Amino acid sequence: MRRSRSLLYIAAACVGLLVCLAASPPAKAEIPDQADRYRRDLTRIAQSEWGLDAPVSTFAAQIHQESRWKFDAKSPVGAQGLGQVMPSTATWLAELFPKVLGKVEPYNPVWSMQALISYDRWLANRIQARGPCEQGALILSAYNGGLGWVIKDRKLASAKGADPLTWFNSVERFNNGRSAAAFKENRQYPRLILLRWEALYVADGWGQGVCQ
């Protein structure tokens, strides 16, 4: 009798687990179907700019956060394309990288991915940090809000005794003048990309990420 009750308990637990698993969609379900059509070009561009060990999943996660892989996305403030680049930034990037960007084409998926990755590379060359994950977070904060703000926030963090080379739970805690709304958005941006979306793309085989 005791053995029968144990078997019934195990069976019930297994059924409950299966129901829970069925109710929870797999990670792949959170990756938009259209992402796969850009996967090869994203990998090619990333490896061209960052080398064979490029963090492709980080860039995929960034595009996921920016546009959910909608090539014709346009934000209320005017950001355009997969990488949601503002028109003024797009013009600046095209002038900065004429060989790979040339004419400004924000709604061209390949152009937009190249712009995002080139901008991230430009930021990486100007941001030092304690390891790739912390540097990635600082780069993403700069992509979202501007390198000038990151520099100001790091100076404030340092003045308050925090580590200016560490983003998570350090620089991210300090606001050197942004509006409350801009500060909240900027702090969510690296966390969503690196601590949520990046893992989905790593699990789906897109390659490594800076934090995974």
Short mmCIF file of C-alpha atoms in Angstrom, two decimals:
data_model
loop_
_atom_site.label_atom_id
_atom_site.label_comp_id
_atom_site.label_asym_id
_atom_site.label_seq_id
_atom_site.Cartn_x
_atom_site.Cartn_y
_atom_site.Cartn_z
CA MET A 1 0.00 0.00 0.00
CA ARG A 2 2.79 2.43 0.91
CA ARG A 3 4.58 1.59 -2.35
CA SER A 4 1.37 2.14 -4.35
CA ARG A 5 0.85 5.55 -2.77
CA SER A 6 4.43 6.48 -3.62
CA LEU A 7 3.93 5.49 -7.23
CA LEU A 8 0.70 7.48 -7.40
CA TYR A 9 2.47 10.51 -5.93
CA ILE A 10 5.29 10.25 -8.48
CA ALA A 11 2.80 9.86 -11.33
CA ALA A 12 0.85 12.91 -10.19
CA ALA A 13 4.04 14.94 -9.88
CA CYS A 14 5.13 13.93 -13.37
CA VAL A 15 1.72 14.90 -14.81
CA GLY A 16 1.96 18.25 -13.03
CA LEU A 17 5.43 18.83 -14.42
CA LEU A 18 4.31 18.01 -17.94
CA VAL A 19 1.41 20.45 -17.62
CA CYS A 20 3.79 23.15 -16.41
CA LEU A 21 6.21 22.47 -19.25
CA ALA A 22 3.39 22.55 -21.78
CA ALA A 23 2.18 25.88 -20.38
CA SER A 24 5.65 27.42 -20.66
CA PRO A 25 6.60 28.15 -24.30
CA PRO A 26 10.17 27.27 -25.30
CA ALA A 27 12.75 30.04 -25.49
CA LYS A 28 12.73 29.78 -29.29
CA ALA A 29 9.14 31.04 -29.30
CA GLU A 30 10.36 34.45 -28.08
CA ILE A 31 12.63 34.87 -31.12
CA PRO A 32 10.62 36.38 -34.00
CA ASP A 33 10.37 34.13 -37.06
CA GLN A 34 11.82 36.83 -39.30
CA ALA A 35 15.09 36.86 -37.35
CA ASP A 36 16.34 33.77 -39.20
CA ARG A 37 16.31 35.53 -42.56
CA TYR A 38 18.95 37.97 -41.27
CA ARG A 39 21.05 35.48 -39.34
CA ARG A 40 23.68 34.79 -42.01
CA ASP A 41 24.22 38.48 -42.86
CA LEU A 42 24.43 39.43 -39.18
CA THR A 43 27.06 36.75 -38.56
CA ARG A 44 29.06 37.82 -41.60
CA ILE A 45 29.03 41.50 -40.63
CA ALA A 46 29.81 40.79 -36.98
CA GLN A 47 32.79 38.58 -37.81
CA SER A 48 34.07 41.10 -40.35
CA GLU A 49 34.09 43.84 -37.70
CA TRP A 50 34.86 41.86 -34.52
CA GLY A 51 36.66 38.71 -35.72
CA LEU A 52 35.63 35.08 -35.79
CA ASP A 53 34.79 35.14 -32.08
CA ALA A 54 32.34 38.03 -32.52
CA PRO A 55 29.48 38.06 -29.97
CA VAL A 56 26.79 37.47 -32.58
CA SER A 57 24.15 36.63 -29.98
CA THR A 58 24.70 40.01 -28.32
CA PHE A 59 24.05 41.86 -31.57
CA ALA A 60 21.02 39.67 -32.26
CA ALA A 61 19.70 40.46 -28.79
CA GLN A 62 20.27 44.17 -29.36
CA ILE A 63 18.30 44.10 -32.62
CA HIS A 64 15.61 42.11 -30.84
CA GLN A 65 15.29 44.85 -28.24
CA GLU A 66 15.44 47.67 -30.77
CA SER A 67 12.98 46.53 -33.41
CA ARG A 68 11.91 42.91 -32.83
CA TRP A 69 13.55 42.31 -36.25
CA LYS A 70 11.12 44.56 -38.15
CA PHE A 71 13.19 46.11 -40.95
CA ASP A 72 10.68 48.94 -41.44
CA ALA A 73 10.32 49.83 -37.76
CA LYS A 74 10.09 53.52 -36.91
CA SER A 75 9.87 54.86 -33.37
CA PRO A 76 7.75 57.85 -32.29
CA VAL A 77 10.95 59.93 -32.01
CA GLY A 78 12.14 59.00 -35.52
CA ALA A 79 14.57 56.10 -34.99
CA GLN A 80 14.56 53.84 -38.04
CA GLY A 81 15.19 50.27 -39.16
CA LEU A 82 16.40 47.12 -37.47
CA GLY A 83 18.92 49.01 -35.36
CA GLN A 84 16.62 51.99 -34.69
CA VAL A 85 19.26 54.54 -35.68
CA MET A 86 18.28 58.20 -35.56
CA PRO A 87 18.62 60.08 -38.88
CA SER A 88 21.39 62.35 -37.58
CA THR A 89 23.32 59.36 -36.23
CA ALA A 90 22.81 57.47 -39.49
CA THR A 91 24.32 60.38 -41.46
CA TRP A 92 27.25 60.61 -39.05
CA LEU A 93 27.93 56.87 -39.24
CA ALA A 94 27.81 56.90 -43.05
CA GLU A 95 30.41 59.67 -43.06
CA LEU A 96 32.51 57.86 -40.45
CA PHE A 97 32.41 54.50 -42.27
CA PRO A 98 31.97 55.36 -45.97
CA LYS A 99 33.38 52.07 -47.26
CA VAL A 100 30.87 49.84 -45.48
CA LEU A 101 27.90 52.20 -45.13
CA GLY A 102 28.12 54.72 -47.97
CA LYS A 103 24.63 55.99 -48.79
CA VAL A 104 22.28 56.22 -45.80
CA GLU A 105 19.70 53.42 -46.06
CA PRO A 106 18.18 52.82 -42.62
CA TYR A 107 15.40 50.56 -43.94
CA ASN A 108 17.87 48.33 -45.76
CA PRO A 109 18.35 45.46 -43.26
CA VAL A 110 22.00 44.85 -44.17
CA TRP A 111 22.81 48.57 -43.92
CA SER A 112 21.06 48.83 -40.55
CA MET A 113 22.86 45.80 -39.11
CA GLN A 114 26.18 47.15 -40.39
CA ALA A 115 25.45 50.53 -38.80
CA LEU A 116 24.60 48.96 -35.44
CA ILE A 117 27.68 46.74 -35.37
CA SER A 118 30.02 49.48 -36.62
CA TYR A 119 28.70 51.88 -33.98
CA ASP A 120 29.15 49.26 -31.26
CA ARG A 121 32.73 48.68 -32.47
CA TRP A 122 33.41 52.43 -32.42
CA LEU A 123 32.09 52.62 -28.86
CA ALA A 124 34.09 49.57 -27.77
CA ASN A 125 37.30 51.28 -28.88
CA ARG A 126 36.51 54.13 -26.47
CA ILE A 127 35.17 52.26 -23.46
CA GLN A 128 37.31 50.25 -21.07
CA ALA A 129 35.74 47.96 -18.49
CA ARG A 130 36.31 44.98 -16.24
CA GLY A 131 35.64 42.20 -18.71
CA PRO A 132 33.50 41.78 -21.83
CA CYS A 133 30.14 41.62 -20.03
CA GLU A 134 30.69 44.93 -18.21
CA GLN A 135 32.07 46.53 -21.36
CA GLY A 136 29.07 45.27 -23.31
CA ALA A 137 26.70 46.90 -20.85
CA LEU A 138 28.55 50.22 -21.04
CA ILE A 139 28.53 50.05 -24.85
CA LEU A 140 24.80 49.41 -24.87
CA SER A 141 24.15 52.30 -22.49
CA ALA A 142 26.14 54.54 -24.83
CA TYR A 143 24.31 53.23 -27.93
CA ASN A 144 21.00 53.98 -26.29
CA GLY A 145 21.75 57.35 -24.74
CA GLY A 146 25.07 58.61 -26.05
CA LEU A 147 28.71 58.17 -25.06
CA GLY A 148 28.75 61.58 -23.38
CA TRP A 149 26.21 60.45 -20.79
CA VAL A 150 28.19 57.30 -20.03
CA ILE A 151 31.32 59.39 -19.45
CA LYS A 152 29.39 61.72 -17.12
CA ASP A 153 27.82 58.85 -15.19
CA ARG A 154 31.19 57.14 -14.79
CA LYS A 155 32.73 60.32 -13.42
CA LEU A 156 29.92 60.62 -10.89
CA ALA A 157 30.26 56.95 -9.93
CA SER A 158 33.98 57.39 -9.36
CA ALA A 159 33.42 60.54 -7.29
CA LYS A 160 30.99 58.59 -5.09
CA GLY A 161 33.48 55.77 -4.55
CA ALA A 162 31.99 53.28 -7.00
CA ASP A 163 33.97 51.41 -9.65
CA PRO A 164 33.75 53.35 -12.95
CA LEU A 165 34.87 50.24 -14.89
CA THR A 166 31.91 48.16 -13.70
CA TRP A 167 28.40 48.74 -15.00
CA PHE A 168 26.12 46.33 -13.14
CA ASN A 169 25.30 47.54 -9.63
CA SER A 170 27.96 50.24 -9.97
CA VAL A 171 27.86 52.86 -12.75
CA GLU A 172 24.25 51.96 -13.56
CA ARG A 173 23.21 53.31 -10.13
CA PHE A 174 24.34 56.87 -10.87
CA ASN A 175 22.51 59.53 -12.84
CA ASN A 176 24.48 62.63 -13.73
CA GLY A 177 21.61 64.68 -15.10
CA ARG A 178 19.31 62.56 -17.25
CA SER A 179 15.56 62.91 -16.89
CA ALA A 180 13.89 60.22 -14.80
CA ALA A 181 12.29 58.64 -17.88
CA ALA A 182 15.53 58.64 -19.89
CA PHE A 183 17.43 57.21 -16.93
CA LYS A 184 14.94 54.37 -16.45
CA GLU A 185 14.94 53.46 -20.15
CA ASN A 186 18.72 53.57 -20.36
CA ARG A 187 19.20 51.32 -17.34
CA GLN A 188 16.69 48.77 -18.59
CA TYR A 189 18.32 48.61 -22.03
CA PRO A 190 21.56 46.73 -21.16
CA ARG A 191 19.78 44.47 -18.67
CA LEU A 192 17.12 43.35 -21.13
CA ILE A 193 19.64 42.70 -23.88
CA LEU A 194 22.38 41.02 -21.86
CA LEU A 195 20.44 39.33 -19.06
CA ARG A 196 17.33 38.29 -20.97
CA TRP A 197 17.50 38.27 -24.77
CA GLU A 198 21.15 37.31 -25.23
CA ALA A 199 20.62 33.90 -23.60
CA LEU A 200 17.79 33.10 -26.04
CA TYR A 201 20.05 33.56 -29.05
CA VAL A 202 22.93 31.65 -27.47
CA ALA A 203 20.56 28.76 -26.78
CA ASP A 204 19.31 28.92 -30.37
CA GLY A 205 22.84 28.51 -31.71
CA TRP A 206 23.59 32.04 -32.94
CA GLY A 207 26.97 32.00 -31.26
CA GLN A 208 28.48 33.45 -28.14
CA GLY A 209 27.45 36.58 -26.30
CA VAL A 210 29.47 38.95 -24.16
CA CYS A 211 27.79 37.72 -20.97
CA GLN A 212 27.05 34.11 -21.96
#
